[in-house]
Tab-separated table of C-alpha atoms and ligand atoms in Angstrom:
chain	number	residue	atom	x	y	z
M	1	UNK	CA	0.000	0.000	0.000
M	2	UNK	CA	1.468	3.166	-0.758
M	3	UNK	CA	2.077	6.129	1.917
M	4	UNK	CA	-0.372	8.602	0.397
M	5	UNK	CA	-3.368	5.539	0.373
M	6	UNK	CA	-2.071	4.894	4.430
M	7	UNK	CA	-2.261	8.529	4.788
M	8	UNK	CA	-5.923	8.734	2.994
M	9	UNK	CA	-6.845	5.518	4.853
M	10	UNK	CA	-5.992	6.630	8.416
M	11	UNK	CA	-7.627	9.945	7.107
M	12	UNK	CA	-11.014	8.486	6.649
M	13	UNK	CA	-11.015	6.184	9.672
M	14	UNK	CA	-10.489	9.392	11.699
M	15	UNK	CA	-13.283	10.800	10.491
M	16	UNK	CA	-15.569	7.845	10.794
M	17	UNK	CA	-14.036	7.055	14.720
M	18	UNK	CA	-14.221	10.732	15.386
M	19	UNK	CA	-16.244	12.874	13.621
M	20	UNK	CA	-14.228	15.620	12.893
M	21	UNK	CA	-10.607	16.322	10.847
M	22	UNK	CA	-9.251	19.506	10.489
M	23	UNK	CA	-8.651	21.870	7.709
M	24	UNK	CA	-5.517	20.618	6.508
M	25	UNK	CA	-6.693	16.452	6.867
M	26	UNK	CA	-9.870	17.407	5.099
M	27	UNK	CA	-7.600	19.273	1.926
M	28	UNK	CA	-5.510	16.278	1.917
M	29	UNK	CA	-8.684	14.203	1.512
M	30	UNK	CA	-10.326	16.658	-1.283
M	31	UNK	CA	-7.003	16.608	-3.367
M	32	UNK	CA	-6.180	13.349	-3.302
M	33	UNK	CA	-9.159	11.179	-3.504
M	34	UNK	CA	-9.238	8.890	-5.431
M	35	UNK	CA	-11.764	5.725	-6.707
M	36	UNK	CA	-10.755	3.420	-3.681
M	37	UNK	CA	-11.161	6.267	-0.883
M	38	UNK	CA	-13.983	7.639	-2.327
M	39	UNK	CA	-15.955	3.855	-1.816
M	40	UNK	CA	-14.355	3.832	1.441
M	41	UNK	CA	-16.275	7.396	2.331
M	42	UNK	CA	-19.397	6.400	0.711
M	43	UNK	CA	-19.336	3.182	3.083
M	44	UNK	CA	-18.390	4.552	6.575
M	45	UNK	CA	-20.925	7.372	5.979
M	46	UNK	CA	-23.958	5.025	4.648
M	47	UNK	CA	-23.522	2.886	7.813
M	48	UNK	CA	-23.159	6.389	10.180
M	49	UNK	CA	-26.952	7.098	8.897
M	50	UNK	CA	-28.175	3.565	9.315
M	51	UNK	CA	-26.064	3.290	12.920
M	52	UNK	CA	-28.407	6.493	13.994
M	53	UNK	CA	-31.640	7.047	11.566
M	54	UNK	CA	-31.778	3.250	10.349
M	55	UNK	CA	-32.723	2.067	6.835
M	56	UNK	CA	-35.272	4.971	6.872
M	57	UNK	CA	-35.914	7.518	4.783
M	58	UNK	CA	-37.719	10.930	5.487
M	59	UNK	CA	-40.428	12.748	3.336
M	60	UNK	CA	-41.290	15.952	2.763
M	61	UNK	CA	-43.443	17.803	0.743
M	62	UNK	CA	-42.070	20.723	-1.115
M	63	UNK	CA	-44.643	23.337	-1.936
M	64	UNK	CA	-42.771	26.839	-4.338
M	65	UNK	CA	-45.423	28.822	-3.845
M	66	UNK	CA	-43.885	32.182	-5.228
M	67	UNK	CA	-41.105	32.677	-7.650
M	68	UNK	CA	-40.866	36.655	-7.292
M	69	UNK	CA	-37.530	37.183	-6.171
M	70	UNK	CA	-36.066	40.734	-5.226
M	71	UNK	CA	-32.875	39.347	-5.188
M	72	UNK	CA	-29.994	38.890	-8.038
M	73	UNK	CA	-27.790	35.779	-7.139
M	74	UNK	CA	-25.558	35.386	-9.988
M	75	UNK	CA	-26.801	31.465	-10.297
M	76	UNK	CA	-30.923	31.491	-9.811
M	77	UNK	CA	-32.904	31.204	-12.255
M	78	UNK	CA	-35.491	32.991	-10.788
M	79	UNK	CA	-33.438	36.229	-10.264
M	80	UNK	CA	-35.351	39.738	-9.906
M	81	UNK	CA	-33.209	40.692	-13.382
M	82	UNK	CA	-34.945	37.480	-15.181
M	83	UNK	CA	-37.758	39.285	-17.840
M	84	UNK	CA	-37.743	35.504	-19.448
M	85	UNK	CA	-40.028	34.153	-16.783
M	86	UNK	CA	-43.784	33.841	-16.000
M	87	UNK	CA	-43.765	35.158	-12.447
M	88	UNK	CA	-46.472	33.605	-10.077
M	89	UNK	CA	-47.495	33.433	-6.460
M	90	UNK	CA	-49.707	30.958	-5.468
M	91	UNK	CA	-52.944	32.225	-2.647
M	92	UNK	CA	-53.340	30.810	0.212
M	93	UNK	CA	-56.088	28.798	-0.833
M	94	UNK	CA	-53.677	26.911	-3.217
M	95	UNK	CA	-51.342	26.463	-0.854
M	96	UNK	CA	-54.128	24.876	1.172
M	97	UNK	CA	-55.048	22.528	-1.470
M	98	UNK	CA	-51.346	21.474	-1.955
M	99	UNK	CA	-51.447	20.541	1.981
M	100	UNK	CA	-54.902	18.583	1.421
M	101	UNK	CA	-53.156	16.745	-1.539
M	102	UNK	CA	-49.671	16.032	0.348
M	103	UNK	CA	-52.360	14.789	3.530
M	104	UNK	CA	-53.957	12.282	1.091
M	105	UNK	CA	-50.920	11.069	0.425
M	106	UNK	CA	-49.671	10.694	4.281
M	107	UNK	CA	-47.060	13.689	3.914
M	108	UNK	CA	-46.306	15.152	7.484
M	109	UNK	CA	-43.926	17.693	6.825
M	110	UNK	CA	-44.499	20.935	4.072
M	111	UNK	CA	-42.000	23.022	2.946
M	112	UNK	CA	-42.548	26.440	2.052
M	113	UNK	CA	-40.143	27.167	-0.567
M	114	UNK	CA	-39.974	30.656	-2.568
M	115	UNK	CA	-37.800	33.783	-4.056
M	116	UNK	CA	-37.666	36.874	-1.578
M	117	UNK	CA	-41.164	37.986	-2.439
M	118	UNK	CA	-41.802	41.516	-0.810
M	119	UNK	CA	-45.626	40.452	-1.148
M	120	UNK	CA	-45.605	37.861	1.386
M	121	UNK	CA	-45.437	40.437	4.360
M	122	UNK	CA	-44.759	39.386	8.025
M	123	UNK	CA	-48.518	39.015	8.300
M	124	UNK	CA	-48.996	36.859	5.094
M	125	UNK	CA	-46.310	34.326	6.100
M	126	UNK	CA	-48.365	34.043	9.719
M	127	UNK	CA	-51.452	33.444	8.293
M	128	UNK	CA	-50.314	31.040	6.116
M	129	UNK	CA	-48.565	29.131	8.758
M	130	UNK	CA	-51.391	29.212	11.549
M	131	UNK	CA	-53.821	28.141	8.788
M	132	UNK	CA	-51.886	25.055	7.786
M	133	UNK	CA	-51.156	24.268	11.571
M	134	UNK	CA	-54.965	24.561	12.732
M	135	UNK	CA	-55.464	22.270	9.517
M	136	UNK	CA	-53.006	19.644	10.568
M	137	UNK	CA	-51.370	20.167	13.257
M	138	UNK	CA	-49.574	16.859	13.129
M	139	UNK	CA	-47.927	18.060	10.710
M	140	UNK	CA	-44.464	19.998	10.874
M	141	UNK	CA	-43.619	23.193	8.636
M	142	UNK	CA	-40.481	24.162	7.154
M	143	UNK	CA	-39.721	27.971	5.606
M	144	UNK	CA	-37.260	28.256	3.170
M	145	UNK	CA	-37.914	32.374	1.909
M	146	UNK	CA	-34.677	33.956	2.337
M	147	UNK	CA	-33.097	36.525	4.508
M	148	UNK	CA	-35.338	38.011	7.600
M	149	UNK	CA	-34.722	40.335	10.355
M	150	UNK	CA	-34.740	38.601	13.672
M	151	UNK	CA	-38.075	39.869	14.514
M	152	UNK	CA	-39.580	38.451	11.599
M	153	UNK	CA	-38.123	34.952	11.834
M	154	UNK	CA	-39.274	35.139	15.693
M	155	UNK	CA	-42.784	35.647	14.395
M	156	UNK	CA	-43.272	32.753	11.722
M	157	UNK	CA	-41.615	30.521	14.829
M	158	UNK	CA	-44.199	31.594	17.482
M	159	UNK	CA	-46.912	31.417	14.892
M	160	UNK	CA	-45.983	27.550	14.712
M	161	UNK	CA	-43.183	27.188	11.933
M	162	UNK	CA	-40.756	24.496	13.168
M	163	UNK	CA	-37.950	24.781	10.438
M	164	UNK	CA	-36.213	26.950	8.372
M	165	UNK	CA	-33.760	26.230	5.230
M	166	UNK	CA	-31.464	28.988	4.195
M	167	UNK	CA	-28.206	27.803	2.507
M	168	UNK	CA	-25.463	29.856	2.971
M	169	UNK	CA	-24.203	28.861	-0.136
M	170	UNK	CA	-20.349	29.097	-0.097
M	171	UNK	CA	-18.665	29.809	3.175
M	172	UNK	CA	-15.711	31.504	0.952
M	173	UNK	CA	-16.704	35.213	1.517
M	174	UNK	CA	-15.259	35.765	-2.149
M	175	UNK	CA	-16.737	33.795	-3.944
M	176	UNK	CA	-19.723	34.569	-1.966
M	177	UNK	CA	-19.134	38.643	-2.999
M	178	UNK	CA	-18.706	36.888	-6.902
M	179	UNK	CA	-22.162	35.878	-6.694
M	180	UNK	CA	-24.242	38.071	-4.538
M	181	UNK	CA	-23.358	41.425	-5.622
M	182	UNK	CA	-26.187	43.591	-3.190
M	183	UNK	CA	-26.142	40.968	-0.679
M	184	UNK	CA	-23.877	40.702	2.469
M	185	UNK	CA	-22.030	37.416	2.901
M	186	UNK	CA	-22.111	38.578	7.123
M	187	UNK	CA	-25.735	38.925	7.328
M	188	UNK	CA	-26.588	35.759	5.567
M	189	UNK	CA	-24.354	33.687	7.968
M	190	UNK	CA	-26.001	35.928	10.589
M	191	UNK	CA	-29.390	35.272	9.808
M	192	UNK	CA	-28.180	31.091	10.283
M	193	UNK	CA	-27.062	31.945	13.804
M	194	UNK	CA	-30.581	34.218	14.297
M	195	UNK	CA	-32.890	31.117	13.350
M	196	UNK	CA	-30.781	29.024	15.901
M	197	UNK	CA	-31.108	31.325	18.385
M	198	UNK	CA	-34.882	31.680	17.761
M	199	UNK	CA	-35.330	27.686	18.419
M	200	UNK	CA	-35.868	26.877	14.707
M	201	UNK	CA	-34.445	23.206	13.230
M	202	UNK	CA	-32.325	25.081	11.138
M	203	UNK	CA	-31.029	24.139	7.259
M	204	UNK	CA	-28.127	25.527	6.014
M	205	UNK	CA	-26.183	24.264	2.895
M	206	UNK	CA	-23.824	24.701	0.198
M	207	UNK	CA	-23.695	24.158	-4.019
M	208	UNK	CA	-20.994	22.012	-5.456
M	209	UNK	CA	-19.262	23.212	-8.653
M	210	UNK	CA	-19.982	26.493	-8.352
M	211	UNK	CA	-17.721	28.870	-11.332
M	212	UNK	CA	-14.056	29.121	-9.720
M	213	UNK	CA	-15.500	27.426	-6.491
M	214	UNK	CA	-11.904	25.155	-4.837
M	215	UNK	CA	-11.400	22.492	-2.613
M	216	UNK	CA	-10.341	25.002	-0.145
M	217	UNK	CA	-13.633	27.171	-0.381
M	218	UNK	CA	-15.016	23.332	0.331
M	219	UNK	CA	-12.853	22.690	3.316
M	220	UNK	CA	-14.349	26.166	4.260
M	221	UNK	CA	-18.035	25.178	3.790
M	222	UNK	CA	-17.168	22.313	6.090
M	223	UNK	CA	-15.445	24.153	8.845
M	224	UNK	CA	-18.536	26.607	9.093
M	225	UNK	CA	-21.132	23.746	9.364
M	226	UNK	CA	-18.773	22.442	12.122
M	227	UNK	CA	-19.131	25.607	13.797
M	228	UNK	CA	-22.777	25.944	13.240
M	229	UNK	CA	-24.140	22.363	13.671
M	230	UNK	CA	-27.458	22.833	11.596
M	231	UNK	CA	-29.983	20.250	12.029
M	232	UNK	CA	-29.931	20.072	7.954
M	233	UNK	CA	-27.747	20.395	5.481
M	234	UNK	CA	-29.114	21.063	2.436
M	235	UNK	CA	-25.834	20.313	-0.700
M	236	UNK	CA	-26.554	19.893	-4.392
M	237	UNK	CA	-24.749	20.487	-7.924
M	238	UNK	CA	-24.277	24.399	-9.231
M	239	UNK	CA	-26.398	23.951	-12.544
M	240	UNK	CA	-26.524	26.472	-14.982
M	241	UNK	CA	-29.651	28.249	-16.355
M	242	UNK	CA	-30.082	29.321	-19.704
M	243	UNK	CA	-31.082	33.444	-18.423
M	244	UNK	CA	-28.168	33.694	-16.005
M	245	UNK	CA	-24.415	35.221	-16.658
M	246	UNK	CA	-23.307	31.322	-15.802
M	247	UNK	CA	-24.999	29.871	-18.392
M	248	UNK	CA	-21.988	28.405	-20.309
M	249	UNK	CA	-20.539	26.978	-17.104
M	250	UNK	CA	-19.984	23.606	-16.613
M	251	UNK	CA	-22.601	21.839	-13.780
M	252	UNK	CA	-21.581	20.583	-10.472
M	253	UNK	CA	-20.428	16.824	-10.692
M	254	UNK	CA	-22.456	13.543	-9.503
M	255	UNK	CA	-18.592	12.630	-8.075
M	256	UNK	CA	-18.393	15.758	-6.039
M	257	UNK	CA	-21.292	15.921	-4.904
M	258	UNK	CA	-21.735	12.785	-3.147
M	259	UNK	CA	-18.348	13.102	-1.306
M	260	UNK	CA	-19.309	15.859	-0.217
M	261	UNK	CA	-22.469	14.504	1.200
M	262	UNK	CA	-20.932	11.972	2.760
M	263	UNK	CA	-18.439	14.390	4.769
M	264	UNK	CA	-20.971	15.966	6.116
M	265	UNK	CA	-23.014	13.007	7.189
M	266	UNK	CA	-19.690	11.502	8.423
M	267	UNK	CA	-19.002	15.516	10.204
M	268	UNK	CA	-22.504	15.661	11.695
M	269	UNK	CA	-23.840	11.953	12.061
M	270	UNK	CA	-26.988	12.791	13.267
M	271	UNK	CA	-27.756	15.324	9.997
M	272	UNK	CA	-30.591	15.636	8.330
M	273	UNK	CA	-29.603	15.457	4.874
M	274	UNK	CA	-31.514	15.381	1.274
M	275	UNK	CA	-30.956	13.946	-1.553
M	276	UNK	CA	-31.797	17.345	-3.614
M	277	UNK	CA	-34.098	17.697	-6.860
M	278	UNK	CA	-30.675	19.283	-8.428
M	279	UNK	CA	-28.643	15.937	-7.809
M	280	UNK	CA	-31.779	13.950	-9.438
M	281	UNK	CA	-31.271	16.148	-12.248
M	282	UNK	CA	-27.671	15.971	-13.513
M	283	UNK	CA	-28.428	12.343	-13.190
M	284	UNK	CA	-31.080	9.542	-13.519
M	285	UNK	CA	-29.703	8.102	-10.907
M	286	UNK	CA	-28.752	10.817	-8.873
M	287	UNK	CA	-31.009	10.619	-5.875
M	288	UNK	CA	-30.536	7.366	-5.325
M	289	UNK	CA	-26.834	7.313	-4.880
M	290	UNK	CA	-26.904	9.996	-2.686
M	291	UNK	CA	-28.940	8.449	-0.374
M	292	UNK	CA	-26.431	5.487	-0.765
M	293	UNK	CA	-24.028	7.718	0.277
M	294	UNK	CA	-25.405	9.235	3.653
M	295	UNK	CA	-28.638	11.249	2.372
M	296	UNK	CA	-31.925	10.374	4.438
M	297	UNK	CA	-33.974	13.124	3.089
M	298	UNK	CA	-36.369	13.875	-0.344
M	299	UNK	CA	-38.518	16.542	-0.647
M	300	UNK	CA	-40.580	15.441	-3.485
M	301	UNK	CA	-42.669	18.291	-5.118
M	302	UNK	CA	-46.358	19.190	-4.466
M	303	UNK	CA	-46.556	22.255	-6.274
M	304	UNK	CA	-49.256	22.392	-8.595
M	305	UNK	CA	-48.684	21.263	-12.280
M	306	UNK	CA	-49.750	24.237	-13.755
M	307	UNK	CA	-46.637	26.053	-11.887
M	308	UNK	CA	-43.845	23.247	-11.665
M	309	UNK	CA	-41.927	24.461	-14.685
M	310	UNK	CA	-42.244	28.030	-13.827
M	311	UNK	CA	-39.762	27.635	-10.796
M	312	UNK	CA	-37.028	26.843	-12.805
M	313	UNK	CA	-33.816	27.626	-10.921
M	314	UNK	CA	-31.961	25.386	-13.211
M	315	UNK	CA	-32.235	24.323	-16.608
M	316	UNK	CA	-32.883	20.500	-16.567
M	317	UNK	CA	-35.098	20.126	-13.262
M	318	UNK	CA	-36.985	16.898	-13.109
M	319	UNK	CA	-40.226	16.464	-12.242
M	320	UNK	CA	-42.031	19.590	-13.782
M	321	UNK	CA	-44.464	18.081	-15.302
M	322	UNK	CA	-45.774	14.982	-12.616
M	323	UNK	CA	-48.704	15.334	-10.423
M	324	UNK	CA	-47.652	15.315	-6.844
M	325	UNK	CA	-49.205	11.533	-6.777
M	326	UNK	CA	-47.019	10.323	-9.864
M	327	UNK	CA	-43.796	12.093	-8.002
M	328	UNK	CA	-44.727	10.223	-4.382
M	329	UNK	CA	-45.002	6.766	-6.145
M	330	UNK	CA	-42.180	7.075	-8.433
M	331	UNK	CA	-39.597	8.303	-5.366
M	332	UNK	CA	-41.131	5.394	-2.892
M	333	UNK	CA	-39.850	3.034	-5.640
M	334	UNK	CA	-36.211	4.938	-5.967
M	335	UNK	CA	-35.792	4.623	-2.383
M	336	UNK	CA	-36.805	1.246	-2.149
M	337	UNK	CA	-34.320	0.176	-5.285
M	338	UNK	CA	-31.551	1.794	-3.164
M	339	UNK	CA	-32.519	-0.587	-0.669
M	340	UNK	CA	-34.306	1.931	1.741
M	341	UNK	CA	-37.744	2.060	2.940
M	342	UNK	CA	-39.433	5.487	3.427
M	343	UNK	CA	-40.847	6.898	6.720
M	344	UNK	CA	-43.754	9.615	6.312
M	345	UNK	CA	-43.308	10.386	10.089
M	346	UNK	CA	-42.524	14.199	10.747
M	347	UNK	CA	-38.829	13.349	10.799
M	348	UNK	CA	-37.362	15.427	13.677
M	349	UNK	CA	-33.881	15.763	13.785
M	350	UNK	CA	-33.200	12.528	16.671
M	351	UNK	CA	-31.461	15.216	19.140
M	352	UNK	CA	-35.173	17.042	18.596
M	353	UNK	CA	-36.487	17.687	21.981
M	354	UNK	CA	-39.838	19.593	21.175
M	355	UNK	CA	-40.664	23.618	21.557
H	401	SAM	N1	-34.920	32.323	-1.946
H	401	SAM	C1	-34.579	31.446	-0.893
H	401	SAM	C2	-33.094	31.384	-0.677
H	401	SAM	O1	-32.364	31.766	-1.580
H	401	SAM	O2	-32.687	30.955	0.404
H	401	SAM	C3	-35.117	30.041	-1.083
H	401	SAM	C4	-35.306	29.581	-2.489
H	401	SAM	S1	-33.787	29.373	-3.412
H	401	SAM	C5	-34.402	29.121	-5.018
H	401	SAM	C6	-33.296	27.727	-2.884
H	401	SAM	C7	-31.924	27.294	-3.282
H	401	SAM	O3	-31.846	27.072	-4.667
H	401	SAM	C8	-30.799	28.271	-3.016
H	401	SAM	O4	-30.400	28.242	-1.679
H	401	SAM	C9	-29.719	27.795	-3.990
H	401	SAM	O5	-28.722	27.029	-3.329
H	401	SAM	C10	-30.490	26.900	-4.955
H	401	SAM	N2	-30.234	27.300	-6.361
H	401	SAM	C11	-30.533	28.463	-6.942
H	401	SAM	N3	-30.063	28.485	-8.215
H	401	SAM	C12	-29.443	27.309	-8.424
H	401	SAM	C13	-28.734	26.742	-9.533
H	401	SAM	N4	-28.568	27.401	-10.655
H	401	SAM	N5	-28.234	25.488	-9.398
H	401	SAM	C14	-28.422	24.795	-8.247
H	401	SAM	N6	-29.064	25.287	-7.162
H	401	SAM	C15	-29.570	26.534	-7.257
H	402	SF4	FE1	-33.943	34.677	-4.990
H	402	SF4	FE2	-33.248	32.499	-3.570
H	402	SF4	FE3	-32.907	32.620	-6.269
H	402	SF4	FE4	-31.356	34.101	-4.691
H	402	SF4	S1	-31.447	31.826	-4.753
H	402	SF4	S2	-32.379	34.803	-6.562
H	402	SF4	S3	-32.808	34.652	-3.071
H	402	SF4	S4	-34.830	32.619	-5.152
H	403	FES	FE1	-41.008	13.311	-9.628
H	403	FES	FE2	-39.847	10.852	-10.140
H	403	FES	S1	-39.782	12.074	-8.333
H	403	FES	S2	-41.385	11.959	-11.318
């Protein structure tokens, strides 16, 4: 065996035995992976998941109900600049039907996904929340809408919201500047510490492949999730859209991608971590080896048809033209080919201990 596959070897092990590496381990490991270490990863982290959350797999249902955005990230899609786009916001009385569907068909968690949509005010959000909640209040209710004051956040959590997504993207600040060019890289990271603060399950999360993105702004992304310790880490590819400034870059890799998922699974064993709609999309078979590779979460959609393809952050994205049904039956069977079996239970974080 040669010295660098020792050094990768006792590398890994460390990581699997303890949890943690530092900076310099973890660059060692990005640079010089390789076929054999990369199995190796995928391994110790698959068993991590099953060692805590079993052969179990979480669902939630993902509901974009606006794709107004005020803000200009570099990558998206769905952009305030993009004049290519039907813009739509769905009432509340959609967003109640999308529930009843996802009810029907035993979904226990919703996620409320959309751009930064000035429209939705404070008051809005509440409603929106306490309706769904006096609805089914078995159910649990994830936000994913962007940057908040403090205040604000506070008031979708007392109103009843249990979770809130919002990736920080890239823990480089530069490339973080490249990208966001009216936002602030400090309030974003910020806002992460605000939601923990507030008592929120809290996402944040990173894209793979980004333009210029290196293993060191990587090892960086890892170091802050170390520091934060989300409850959910939400990772998927960079993938170009047609309307953006990126669009001749090259996607995020399948490779990439799933090593990075299982560093973070191995980082934060207890993670709750999806296999993302992005990695489905730059491959059939994407979904299904992430969750072979330390993912326990999929959020299929339950948007309403007639929307699906207008929330296109990406150019590629699966699933915008299946009924909610056709998308709950057809990602049962991926999880049960990967040799998983799903769980429609709310799907706490296990270190959960209530409000
Ligand atoms: N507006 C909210 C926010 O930014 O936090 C929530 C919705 S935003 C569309 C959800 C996520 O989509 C972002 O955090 C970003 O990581 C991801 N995303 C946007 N454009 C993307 C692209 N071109 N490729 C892959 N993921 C993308
Ligand atoms: Fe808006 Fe989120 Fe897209 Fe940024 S990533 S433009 S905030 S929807
Ligand atoms: Fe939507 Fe397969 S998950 S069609």
């Amino acid at each position: 065996m040669s010295s660098k596959i020792k050094t990768l070897k006792q590398i890994t092990n460390k990581l699997y035995y303890q949890n943690n590496l530092d900076s310099k381990e973890l660059l060692y490991l990005l640079n010089n992976i390789n076929t054999e270490i990369k199995q190796d990863i995928i391994e110790k982290s698959n068993k991590t998941k099953i060692n805590i959350y079993g052969n179990k797999i979480f669902m939630r249902g993902l509901i974009e109900f606006t794709n107004y955005c005020k803000k200009s990230c570099e990558y998206c899609g769905i952009r305030a600049q993009n004049k290519n786009i039907d813009r739509y916001r769905l009432s509340l009385d959609q967003i109640l039907s999308c529930c009843e569907e996802g009810n029907k068909l035993g979904f226990k968690t919703f996620v409320l996904q959309g751009g930064e949509d000035s429209y939705y005010t404070d008051d809005k959000i509440v409603e929106i929340i306490q309706t769904i909640k006096k609805n089914y209040s078995d159910s649990a209710i994830t936000l994913s809408i962007g940057e908040k004051s403090y205040d604000s956040y506070k008031n979708f959590f007392d109103a009843g919201a249990d979770r809130y997504l919002l990736r920080h993207e890239t823990a480089s600040k530069e490339l973080y500047d490249k990208f966001h060019k009216n936002s602030s890289f400090e309030s974003r990271i910020k806002c992460l510490w605000n939601l923990k603060k507030i008592g929120f399950q809290v996402g944040a999360g990173f894209m793979i492949g980004l333009p210029g993105q290196s293993n060191e702004d990587l090892v960086k992304d890892v170091m802050f999730i170390k520091e934060l310790q989300p409850h959910m880490v939400g990772i998927g590819p960079f993938i170009p859209h047609k309307d953006t400034s990126l669009r001749n870059n090259n996607s995020g890799t399948i490779d990439k991608t799933i090593i990075m998922l299982a560093i973070i699974r191995l980082f934060l064993p207890k993670v709750l971590l999806p296999a993302t709609t992005a990695l489905g999309s730059i491959d059939p078979l994407g979904r299904e080896k992430g969750l072979q590779a330390g993912a326990n979460v999929v959020m299929p959609n339950l948007s309403p048809t007639v929307v699906r393809d207008k929330y296109a952050l990406y150019d590629g994205k699966i699933c915008t033209g299946d009924e909610a049904a056709k998308c709950r039956t057809c990602i049962e069977d991926k999880i049960n080919k990967a040799g998983f079996t799903i769980d429609m239970s709310r799907g706490d974080h296990i270190s959960w201990k209530g409000r």
